[in-house]
Coordinates of C-alpha atoms and ligand atoms in Angstrom, one line a residue:
X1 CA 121.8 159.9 118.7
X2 CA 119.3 161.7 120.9
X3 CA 119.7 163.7 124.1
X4 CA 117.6 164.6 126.1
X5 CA 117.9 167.0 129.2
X6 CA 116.2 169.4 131.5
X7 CA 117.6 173.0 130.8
X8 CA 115.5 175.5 132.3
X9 CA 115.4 175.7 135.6
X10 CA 112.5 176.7 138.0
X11 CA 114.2 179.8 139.4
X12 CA 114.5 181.1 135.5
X13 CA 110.7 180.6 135.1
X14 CA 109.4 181.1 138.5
X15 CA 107.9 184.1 138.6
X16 CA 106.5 184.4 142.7
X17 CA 104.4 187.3 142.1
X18 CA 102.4 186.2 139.0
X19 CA 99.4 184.7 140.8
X20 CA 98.9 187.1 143.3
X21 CA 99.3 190.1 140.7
X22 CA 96.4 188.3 138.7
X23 CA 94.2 187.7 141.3
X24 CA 94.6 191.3 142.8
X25 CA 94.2 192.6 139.4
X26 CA 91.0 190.4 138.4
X27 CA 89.9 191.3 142.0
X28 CA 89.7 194.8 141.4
X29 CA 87.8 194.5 138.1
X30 CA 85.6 192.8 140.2
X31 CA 85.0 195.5 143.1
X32 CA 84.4 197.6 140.1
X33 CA 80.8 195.9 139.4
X34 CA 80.4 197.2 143.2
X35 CA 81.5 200.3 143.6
X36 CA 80.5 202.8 141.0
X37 CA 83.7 205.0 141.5
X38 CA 85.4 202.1 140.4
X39 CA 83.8 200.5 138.1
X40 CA 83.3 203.8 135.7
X41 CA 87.5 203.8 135.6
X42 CA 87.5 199.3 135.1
X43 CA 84.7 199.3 132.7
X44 CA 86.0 201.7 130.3
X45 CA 89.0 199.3 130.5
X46 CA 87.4 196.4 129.7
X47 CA 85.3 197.6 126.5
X48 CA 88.4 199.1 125.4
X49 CA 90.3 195.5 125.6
X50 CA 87.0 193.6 124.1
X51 CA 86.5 195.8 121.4
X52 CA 90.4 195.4 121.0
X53 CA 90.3 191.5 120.5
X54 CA 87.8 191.6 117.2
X55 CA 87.7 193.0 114.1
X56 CA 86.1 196.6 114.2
X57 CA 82.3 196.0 113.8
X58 CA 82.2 192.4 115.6
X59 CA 83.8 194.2 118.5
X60 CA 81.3 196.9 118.1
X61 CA 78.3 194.8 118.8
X62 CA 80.3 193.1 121.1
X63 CA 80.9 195.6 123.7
X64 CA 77.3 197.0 122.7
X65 CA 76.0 193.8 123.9
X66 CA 78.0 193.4 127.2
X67 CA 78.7 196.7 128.4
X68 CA 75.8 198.8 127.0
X69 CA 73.1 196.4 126.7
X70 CA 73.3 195.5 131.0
X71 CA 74.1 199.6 131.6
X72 CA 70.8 200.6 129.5
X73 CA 69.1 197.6 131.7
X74 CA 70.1 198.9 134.8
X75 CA 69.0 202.1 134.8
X76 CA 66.0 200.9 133.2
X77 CA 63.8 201.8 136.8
X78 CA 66.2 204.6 137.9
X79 CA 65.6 207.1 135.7
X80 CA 61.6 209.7 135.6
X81 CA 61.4 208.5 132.2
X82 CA 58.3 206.5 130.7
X83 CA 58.5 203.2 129.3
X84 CA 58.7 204.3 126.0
X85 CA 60.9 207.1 126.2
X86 CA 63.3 205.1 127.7
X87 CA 62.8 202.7 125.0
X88 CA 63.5 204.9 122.8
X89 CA 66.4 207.0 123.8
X90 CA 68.2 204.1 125.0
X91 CA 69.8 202.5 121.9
X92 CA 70.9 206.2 120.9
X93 CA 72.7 207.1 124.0
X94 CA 74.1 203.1 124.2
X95 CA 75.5 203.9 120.5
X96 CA 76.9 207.5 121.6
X97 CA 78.7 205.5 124.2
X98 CA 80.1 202.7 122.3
X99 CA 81.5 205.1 119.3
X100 CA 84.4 206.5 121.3
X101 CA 85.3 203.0 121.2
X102 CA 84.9 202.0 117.7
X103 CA 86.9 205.0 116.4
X104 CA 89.9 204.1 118.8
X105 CA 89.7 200.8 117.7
X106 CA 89.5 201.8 114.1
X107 CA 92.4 204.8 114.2
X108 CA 94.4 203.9 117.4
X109 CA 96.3 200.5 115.0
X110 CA 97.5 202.8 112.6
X111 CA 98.9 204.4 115.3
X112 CA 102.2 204.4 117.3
X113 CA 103.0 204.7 120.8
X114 CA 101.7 207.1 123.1
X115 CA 99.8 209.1 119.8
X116 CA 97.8 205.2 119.6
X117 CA 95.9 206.3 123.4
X118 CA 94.3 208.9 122.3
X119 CA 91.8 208.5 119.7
X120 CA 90.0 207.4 122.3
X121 CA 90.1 209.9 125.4
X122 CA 89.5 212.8 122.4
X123 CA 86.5 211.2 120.7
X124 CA 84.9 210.2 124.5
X125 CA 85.1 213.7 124.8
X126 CA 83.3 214.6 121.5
X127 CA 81.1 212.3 122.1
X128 CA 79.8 212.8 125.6
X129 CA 79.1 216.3 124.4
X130 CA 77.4 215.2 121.9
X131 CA 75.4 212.9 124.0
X132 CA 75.1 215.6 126.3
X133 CA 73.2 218.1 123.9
X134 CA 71.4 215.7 122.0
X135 CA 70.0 213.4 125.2
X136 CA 67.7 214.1 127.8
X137 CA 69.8 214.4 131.0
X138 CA 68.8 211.0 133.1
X139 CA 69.6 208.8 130.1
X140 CA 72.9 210.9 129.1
X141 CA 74.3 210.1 132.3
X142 CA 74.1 206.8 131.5
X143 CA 76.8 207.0 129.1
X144 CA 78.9 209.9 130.9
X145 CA 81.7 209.5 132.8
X146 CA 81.3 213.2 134.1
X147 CA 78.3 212.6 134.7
X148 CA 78.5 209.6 137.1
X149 CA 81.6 211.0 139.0
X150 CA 80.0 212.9 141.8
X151 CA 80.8 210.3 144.1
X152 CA 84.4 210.7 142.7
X153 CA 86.3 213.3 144.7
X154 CA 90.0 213.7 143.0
X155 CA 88.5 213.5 139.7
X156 CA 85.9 216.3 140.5
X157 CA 88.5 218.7 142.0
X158 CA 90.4 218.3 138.7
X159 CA 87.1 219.0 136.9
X160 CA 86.9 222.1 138.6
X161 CA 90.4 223.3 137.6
X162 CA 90.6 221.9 133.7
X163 CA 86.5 221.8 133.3
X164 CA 84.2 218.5 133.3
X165 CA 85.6 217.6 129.4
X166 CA 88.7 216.9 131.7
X167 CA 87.0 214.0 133.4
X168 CA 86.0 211.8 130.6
X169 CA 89.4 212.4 129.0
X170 CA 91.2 211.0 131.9
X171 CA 88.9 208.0 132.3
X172 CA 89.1 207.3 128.8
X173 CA 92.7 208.3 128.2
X174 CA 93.6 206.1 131.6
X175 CA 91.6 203.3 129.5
X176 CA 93.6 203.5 126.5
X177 CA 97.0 203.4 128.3
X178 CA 96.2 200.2 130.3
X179 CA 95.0 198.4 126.9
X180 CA 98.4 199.7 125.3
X181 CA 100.6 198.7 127.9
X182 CA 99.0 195.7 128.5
X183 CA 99.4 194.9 124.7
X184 CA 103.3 195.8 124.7
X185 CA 103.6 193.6 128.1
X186 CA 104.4 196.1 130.5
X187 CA 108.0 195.9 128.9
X188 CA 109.8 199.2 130.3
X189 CA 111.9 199.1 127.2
X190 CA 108.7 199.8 125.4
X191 CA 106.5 201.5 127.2
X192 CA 109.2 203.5 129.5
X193 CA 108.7 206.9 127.7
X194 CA 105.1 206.9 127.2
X195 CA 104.5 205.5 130.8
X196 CA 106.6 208.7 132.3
X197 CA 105.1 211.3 130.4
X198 CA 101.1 210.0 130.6
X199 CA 102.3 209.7 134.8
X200 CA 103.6 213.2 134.7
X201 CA 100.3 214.7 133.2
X202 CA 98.1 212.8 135.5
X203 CA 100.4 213.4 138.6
X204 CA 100.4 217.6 137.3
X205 CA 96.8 217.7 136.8
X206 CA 96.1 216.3 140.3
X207 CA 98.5 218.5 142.2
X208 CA 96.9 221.6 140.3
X209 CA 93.2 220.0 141.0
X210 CA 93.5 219.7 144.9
X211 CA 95.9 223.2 145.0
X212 CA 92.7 224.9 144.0
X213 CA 90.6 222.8 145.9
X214 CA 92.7 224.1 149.0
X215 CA 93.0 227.7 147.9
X216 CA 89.0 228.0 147.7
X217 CA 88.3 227.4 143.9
X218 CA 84.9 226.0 144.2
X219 CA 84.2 223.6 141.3
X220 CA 81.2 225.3 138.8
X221 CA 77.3 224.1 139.4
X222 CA 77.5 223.5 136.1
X223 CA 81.1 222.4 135.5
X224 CA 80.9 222.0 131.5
X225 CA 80.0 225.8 131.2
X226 CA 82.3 227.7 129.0
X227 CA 84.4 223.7 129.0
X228 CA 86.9 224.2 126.0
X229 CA 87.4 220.4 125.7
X230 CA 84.4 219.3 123.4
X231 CA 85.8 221.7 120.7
X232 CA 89.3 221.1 121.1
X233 CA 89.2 217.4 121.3
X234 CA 86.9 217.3 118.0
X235 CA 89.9 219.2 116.3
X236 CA 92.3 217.0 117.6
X237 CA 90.5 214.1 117.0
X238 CA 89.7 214.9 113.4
X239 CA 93.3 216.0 112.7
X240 CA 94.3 212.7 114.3
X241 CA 92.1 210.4 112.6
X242 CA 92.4 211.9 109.2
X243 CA 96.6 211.5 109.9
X244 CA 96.0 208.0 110.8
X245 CA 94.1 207.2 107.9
X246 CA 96.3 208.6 105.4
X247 CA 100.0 207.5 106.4
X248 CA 101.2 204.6 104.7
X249 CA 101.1 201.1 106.3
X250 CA 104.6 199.3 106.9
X251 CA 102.6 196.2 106.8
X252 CA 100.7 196.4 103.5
X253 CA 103.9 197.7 101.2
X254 CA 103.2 196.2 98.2
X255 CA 104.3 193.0 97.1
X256 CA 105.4 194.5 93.8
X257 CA 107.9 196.5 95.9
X258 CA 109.0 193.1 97.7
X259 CA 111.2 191.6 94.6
X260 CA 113.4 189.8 97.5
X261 CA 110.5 187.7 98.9
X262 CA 108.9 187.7 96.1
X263 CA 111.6 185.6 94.8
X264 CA 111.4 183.1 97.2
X265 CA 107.5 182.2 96.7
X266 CA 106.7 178.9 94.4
X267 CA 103.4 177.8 94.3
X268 CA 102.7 175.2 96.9
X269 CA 101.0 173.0 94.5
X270 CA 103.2 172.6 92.1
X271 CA 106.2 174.6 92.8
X272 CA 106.3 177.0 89.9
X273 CA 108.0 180.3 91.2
X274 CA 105.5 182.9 91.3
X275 CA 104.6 186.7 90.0
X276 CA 102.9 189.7 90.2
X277 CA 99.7 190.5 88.5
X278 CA 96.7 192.8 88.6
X279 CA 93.2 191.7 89.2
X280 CA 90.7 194.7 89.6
X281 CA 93.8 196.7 90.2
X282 CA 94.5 194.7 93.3
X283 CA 97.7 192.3 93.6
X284 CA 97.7 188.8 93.3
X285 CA 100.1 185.7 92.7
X286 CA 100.5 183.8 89.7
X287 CA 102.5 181.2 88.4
X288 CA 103.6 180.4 84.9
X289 CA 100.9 177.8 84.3
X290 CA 98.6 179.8 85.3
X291 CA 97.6 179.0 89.4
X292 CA 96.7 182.1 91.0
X293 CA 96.4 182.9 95.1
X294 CA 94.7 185.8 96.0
X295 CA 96.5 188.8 98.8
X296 CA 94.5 189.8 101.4
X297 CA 94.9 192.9 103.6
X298 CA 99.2 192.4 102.3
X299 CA 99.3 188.5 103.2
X300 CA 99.5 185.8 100.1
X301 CA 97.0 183.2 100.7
X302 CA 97.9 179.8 99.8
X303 CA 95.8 177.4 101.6
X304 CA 93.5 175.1 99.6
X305 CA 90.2 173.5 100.9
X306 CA 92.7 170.4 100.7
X307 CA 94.4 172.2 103.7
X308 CA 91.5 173.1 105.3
X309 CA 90.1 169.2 106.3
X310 CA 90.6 166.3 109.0
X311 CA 92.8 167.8 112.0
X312 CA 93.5 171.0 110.3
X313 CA 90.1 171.8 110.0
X314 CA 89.3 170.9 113.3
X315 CA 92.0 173.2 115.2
X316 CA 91.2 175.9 112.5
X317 CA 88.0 176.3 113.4
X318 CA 89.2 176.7 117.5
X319 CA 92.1 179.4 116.3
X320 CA 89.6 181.0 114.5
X321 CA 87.4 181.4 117.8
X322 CA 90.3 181.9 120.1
X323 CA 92.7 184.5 117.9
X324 CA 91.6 187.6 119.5
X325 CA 92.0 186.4 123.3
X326 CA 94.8 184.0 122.4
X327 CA 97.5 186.6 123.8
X328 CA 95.7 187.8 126.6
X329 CA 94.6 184.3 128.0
X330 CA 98.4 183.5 127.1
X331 CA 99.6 185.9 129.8
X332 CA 97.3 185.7 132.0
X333 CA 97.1 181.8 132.1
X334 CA 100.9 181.9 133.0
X335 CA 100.9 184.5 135.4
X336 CA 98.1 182.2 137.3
X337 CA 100.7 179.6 136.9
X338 CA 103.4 181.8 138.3
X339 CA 105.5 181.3 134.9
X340 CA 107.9 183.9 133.7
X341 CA 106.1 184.1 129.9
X342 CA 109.2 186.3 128.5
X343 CA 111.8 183.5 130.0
X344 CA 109.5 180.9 129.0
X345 CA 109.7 182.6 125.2
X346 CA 113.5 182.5 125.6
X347 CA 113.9 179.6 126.5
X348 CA 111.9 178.2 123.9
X349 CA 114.2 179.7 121.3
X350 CA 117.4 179.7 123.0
X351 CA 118.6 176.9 120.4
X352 CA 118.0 179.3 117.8
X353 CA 121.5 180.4 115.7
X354 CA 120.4 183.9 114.5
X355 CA 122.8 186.3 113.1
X356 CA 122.4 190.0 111.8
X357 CA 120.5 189.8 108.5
X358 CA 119.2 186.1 108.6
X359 CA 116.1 185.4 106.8
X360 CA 114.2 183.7 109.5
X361 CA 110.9 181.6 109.1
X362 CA 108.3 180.6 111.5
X363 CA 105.6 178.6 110.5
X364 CA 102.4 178.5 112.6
X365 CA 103.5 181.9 113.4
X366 CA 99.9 182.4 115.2
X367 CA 100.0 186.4 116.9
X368 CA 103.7 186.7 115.9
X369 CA 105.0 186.3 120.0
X370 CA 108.1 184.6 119.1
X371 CA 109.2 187.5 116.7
X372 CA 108.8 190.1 119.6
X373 CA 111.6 188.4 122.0
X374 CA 114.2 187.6 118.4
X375 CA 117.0 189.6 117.8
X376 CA 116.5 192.9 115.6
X377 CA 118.7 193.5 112.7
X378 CA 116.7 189.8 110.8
X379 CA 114.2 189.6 108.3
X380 CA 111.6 188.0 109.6
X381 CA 108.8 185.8 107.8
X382 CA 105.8 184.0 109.4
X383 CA 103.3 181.5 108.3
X384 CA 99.6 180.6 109.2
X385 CA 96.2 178.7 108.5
X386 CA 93.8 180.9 110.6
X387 CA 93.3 184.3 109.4
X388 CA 92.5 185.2 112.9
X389 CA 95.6 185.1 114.5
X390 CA 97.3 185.9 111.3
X391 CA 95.5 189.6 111.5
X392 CA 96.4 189.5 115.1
X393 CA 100.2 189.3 114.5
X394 CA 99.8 192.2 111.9
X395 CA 98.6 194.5 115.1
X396 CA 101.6 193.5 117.1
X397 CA 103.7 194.1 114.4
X398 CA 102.8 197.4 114.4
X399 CA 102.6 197.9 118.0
X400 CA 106.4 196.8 118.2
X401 CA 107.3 198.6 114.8
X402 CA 108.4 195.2 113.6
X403 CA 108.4 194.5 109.9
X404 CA 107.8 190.8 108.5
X405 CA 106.1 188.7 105.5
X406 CA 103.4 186.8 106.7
X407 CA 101.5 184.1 104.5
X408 CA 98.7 182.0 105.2
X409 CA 99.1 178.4 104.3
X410 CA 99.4 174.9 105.6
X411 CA 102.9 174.5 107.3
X412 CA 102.7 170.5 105.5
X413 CA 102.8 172.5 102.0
X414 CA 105.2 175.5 102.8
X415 CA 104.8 178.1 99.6
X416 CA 108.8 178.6 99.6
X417 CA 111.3 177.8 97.3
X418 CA 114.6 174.8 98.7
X419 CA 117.2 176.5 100.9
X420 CA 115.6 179.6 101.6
X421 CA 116.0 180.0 105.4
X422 CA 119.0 180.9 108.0
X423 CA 116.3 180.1 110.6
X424 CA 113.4 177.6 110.1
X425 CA 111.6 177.3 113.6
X426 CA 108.0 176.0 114.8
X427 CA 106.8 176.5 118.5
X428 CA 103.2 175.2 119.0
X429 CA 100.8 173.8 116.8
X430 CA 102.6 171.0 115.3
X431 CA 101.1 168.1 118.1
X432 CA 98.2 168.3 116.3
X433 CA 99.0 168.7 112.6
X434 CA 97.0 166.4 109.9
X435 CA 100.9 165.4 108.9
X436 CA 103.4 166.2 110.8
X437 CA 105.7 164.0 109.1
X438 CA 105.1 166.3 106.0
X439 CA 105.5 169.5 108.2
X440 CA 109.0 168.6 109.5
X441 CA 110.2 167.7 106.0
X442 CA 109.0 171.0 104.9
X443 CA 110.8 172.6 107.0
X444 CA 113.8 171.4 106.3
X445 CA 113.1 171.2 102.8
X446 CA 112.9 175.6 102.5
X447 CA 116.0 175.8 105.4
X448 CA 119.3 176.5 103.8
X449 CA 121.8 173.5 104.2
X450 CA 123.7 173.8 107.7
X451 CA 120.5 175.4 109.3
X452 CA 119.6 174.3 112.8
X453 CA 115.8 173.7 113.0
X454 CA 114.1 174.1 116.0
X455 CA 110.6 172.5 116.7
X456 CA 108.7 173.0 120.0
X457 CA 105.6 172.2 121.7
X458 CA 103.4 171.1 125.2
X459 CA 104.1 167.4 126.7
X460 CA 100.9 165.3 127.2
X461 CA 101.3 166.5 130.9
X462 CA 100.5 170.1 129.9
X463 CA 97.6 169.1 127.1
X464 CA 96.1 167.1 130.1
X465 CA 96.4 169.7 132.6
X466 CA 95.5 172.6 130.5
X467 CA 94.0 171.9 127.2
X468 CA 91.7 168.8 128.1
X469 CA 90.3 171.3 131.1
X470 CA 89.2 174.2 129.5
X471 CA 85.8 175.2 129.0
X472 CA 85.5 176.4 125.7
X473 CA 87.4 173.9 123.2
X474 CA 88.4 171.8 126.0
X475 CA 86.1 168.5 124.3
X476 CA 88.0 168.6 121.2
X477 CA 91.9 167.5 122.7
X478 CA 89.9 165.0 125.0
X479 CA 89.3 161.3 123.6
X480 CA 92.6 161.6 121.1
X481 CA 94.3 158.4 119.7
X482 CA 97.6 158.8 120.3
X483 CA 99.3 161.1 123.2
X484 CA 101.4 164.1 122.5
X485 CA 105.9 163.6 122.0
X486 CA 108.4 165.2 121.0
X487 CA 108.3 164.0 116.9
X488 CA 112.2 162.2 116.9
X489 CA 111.0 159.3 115.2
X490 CA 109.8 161.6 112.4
X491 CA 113.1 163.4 111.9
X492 CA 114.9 161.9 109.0
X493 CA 118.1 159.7 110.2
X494 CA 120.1 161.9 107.7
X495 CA 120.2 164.8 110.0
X496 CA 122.6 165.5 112.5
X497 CA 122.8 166.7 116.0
X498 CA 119.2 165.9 116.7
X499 CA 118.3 167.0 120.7
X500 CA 115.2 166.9 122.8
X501 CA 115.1 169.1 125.4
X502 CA 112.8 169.2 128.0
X503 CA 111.6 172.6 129.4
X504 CA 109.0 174.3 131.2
X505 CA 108.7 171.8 134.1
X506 CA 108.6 169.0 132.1
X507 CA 105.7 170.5 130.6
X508 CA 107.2 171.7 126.7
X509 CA 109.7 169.9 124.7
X510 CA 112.3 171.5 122.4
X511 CA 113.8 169.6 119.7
X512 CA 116.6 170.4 117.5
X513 CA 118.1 169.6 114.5
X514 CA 121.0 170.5 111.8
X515 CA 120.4 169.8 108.0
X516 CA 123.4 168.7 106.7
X517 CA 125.4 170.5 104.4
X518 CA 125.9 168.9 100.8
Ligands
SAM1 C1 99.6 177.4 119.8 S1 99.5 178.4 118.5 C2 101.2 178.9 118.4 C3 101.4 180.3 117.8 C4 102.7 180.9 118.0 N1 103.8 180.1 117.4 C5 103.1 181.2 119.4 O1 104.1 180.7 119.9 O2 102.3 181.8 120.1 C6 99.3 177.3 117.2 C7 99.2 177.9 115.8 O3 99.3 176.9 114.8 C8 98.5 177.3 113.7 N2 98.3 176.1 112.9 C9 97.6 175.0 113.2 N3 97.6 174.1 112.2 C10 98.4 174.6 111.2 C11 98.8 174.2 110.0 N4 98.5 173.0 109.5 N5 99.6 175.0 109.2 C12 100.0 176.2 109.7 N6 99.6 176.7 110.9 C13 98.8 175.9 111.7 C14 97.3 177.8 114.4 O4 96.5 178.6 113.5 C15 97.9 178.6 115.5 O5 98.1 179.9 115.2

């Protein structure tokens, strides 16, 4: 017996301000390719969110190519240098300006809270120095914030007070907050305490900065004279980085010191339960008969290249493209729609039945943004085809000080022993599964008897308005054989309680289901 009703209401998702924020806020990052006094504060948050949605080095070239590359171009006629000079000197003071962001993006993940801003205000500091002493003086201000703040009034008078090292930290260190707020969702829950003390600072250093201004402190000729921020930021910034580096990583504990998930993992191949062994002194998994799957950066890797073909390939290959801006064009795609995203979340899972300690599994667990709106007090395990996104939840574990198992695999061969699950789930993905058939019975295959499972996904109206239209991976949902539905007919008749519901304006499905017990 199916039902199938509308649950969420508009008013729950409606959220009035979301386009206007987004086009205000897209609007000023705009203005900033205008206004220099702007644009030094916008563009320091941009590289900081590019070189944030790639892995280290590809974001390195990447913000060398779109932030640096245009800067060095620009000021190729504005400067008294020749030709070759400027040839020359350019690529060193475009690197000097890009490694502030690289070590931030290196240190800042192995990081928590407000300590994760500031890898990169201290090293912009070391390294504008740097720059400063090593570079000839037009092309150094390419790269320095200081430097290209005389139009900047508030931010010279606080130069004056705390020295010009001061300026580049709170561009930078302004940077770095945005990206880390903007990564925890503005939640107050999260960011509250860092977002009152970093306000305070600022707030302090601009009351003290126009005091002086008023009571005759003229600001220096040379304002980073006697500056004591080059040397104390390297300190810090060494101290930090070298902590960073050196803590231990929640996220890569050992799978030897897992035995409890460990015992849950069979081979999806054959089924053989799984062990522990050495290879080169690093772990892998092997089975009795003698299959082996490899773990990369703490994450078992069970997909085959019989996993990787057909659909599977094909939506692989656009995950793998997307995975770094999958959360951001998430949010911002929403907002645009004037969607509440964390009651859309909700809502989506609301037919969830966790309680304290559940062993919970989502499959197709993409950048983990289910687990960040679940209940605490659960063990939570997440599975994955596309590395990308895979390495993407592991940052916002971290970021939310989350702990989970994640595995990459093929949700149609699920690498879990029967009835391991309190909570089997899927939200997205599953539309366009080689098998989805095979995915559901897997599902309820590793969920404990008496589990309610809980599969959700975008109607055909939403993959026509949304996916069909956009411009990069739009062609590959066009021209598809069958349209998108909820999978009921693919539910096997022996479970019970099976539900559709119909949410997001008639725009998502959820569909539940009990495995029965015995
Ligand atoms: C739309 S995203 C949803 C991610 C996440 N559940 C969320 O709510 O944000 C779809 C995810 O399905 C994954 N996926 C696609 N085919 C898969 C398969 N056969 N097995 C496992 N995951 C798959 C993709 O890699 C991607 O991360």
């Amino acid at each position: 017996m199916t039902a199938t009703t509308e649950t969420t209401g508009e008013l729950l998702l409606a959220n009035p301000w979301g386009r206007l924020t987004a086009v205000s806020v897209m609007a000023v990052f705009l203005a900033g390719f205008f206004f220099p006094g702007l644009g030094v504060w916008t563009s320091a948050i941009c590289t900081a969110w590019l070189i944030g949605t790639q892995k280290p080095w590809r974001g390195f070239v990447f913000i060398l190519a779109t932030s640096f590359l245009p800067a060095a171009l620009w000021h190729w006629n504005k400067t008294s240098m020749t030709t070759a000079a400027y040839l020359g000197w350019a690529p060193a003071a475009m690197l000097i300006g890009a490694l502030p962001y690289l070590m931030h993006r290196l240190t800042s993940r192995r990081l928590q809270g407000l300590l994760s801003t500031l890898p990169l205000p201290l090293w912009g500091v070391v390294f504008q120095e740097f720059g400063r002493r090593l570079l000839p003086l037009d092309i150094s201000n390419l790269i320095s914030p200081a430097q290209s703040q005389h139009s900047n009034t508030p931010l010279l008078q606080i130069a004056g007070v705390l020295g010009s090292g001061a300026i580049a930290f709170a561009i930078y260190w302004l940077a770095a907050l945005v990206n880390w707020m903007w990564d925890l969702d503005f939640r107050p829950e999260r960011i509250g305490r860092g977002a009152a003390i970093s306000a305070t600072i600022f707030i302090v250093a601009i009351i003290i900065g126009v005091y002086r201004q008023f009571t005759g402190h003229a600001i220096p000729a040379d304002s980073s004279a006697g500056d004591v921020w080059p040397g104390l930021s390297l300190l810090a910034a060494v101290i930090l980085t070298g902590w960073a580096f050196t803590r231990p990583d929640k996220q890569r504990t050992p799978w030897a010191g897992r035995p409890d998930a460990l015992a849950l993992l069979r081979s999806p191949l054959t089924g053989d339960p799984l062990h522990i062994t050495f290879d080169h002194g690093r772990e892998i998994l092997q089975s009795r008969s003698g299959e082996q799957f490899p773990i990369r950066d703490g994450i078992p890797d069970f997909a085959t290249a019989q996993d990787l073909a057909g659909p599977n390939l094909k939506y692989n290959k656009l995950y793998q493209a997307i995975a770094g801006f999958y959360d951001s064009t998430q949010k911002v795609g929403l907002a645009l729609m004037n969607v509440n995203r964390r009651n859309l979340i909700l809502s989506s899972v609301a037919g969830l039945q966790i309680k304290p300690g559940d062993r919970v599994l989502e499959t197709s667990v993409g950048t983990g943004l289910m687990f960040g709106h679940l209940p605490g007090g659960v063990k939570l395990s997440g599975l994955d085809l596309s590395w990308g996104m895979l390495a993407n939840c592991q940052e916002n574990l971290r970021r939310w000080d989350l702990e989970a198992d994640l595995f990459r695999g093929n949700a149609e061969s699920l690498p879990f022993a029967d009835n391991s699950f309190d909570v089997v789930y899927h939200c997205g993905g599953i539309n366009f599964f080689g098998d989805i058939r095979k995915a559901i019975a897997e599902m309820i295959r590793v969920a404990k008897p008496g589990t309610r499972i809980l599969i959700c996904d975008e109607t055909e109206e939403y993959v026509k308005k949304n996916y069909e239209r956009m411009p990069i991976g739009g062609k590959i949902f066009k021209g598809r054989a069958e349209a998108v539905a909820a999978p009921i007919a693919l539910v096997p008749p022996e479970m019970l309680e099976l539900n559709v519901d119909v949410i997001f304006r008639g725009q998502g499905y959820v569909l539940t289901f009990r495995k029965p017990i015995g």
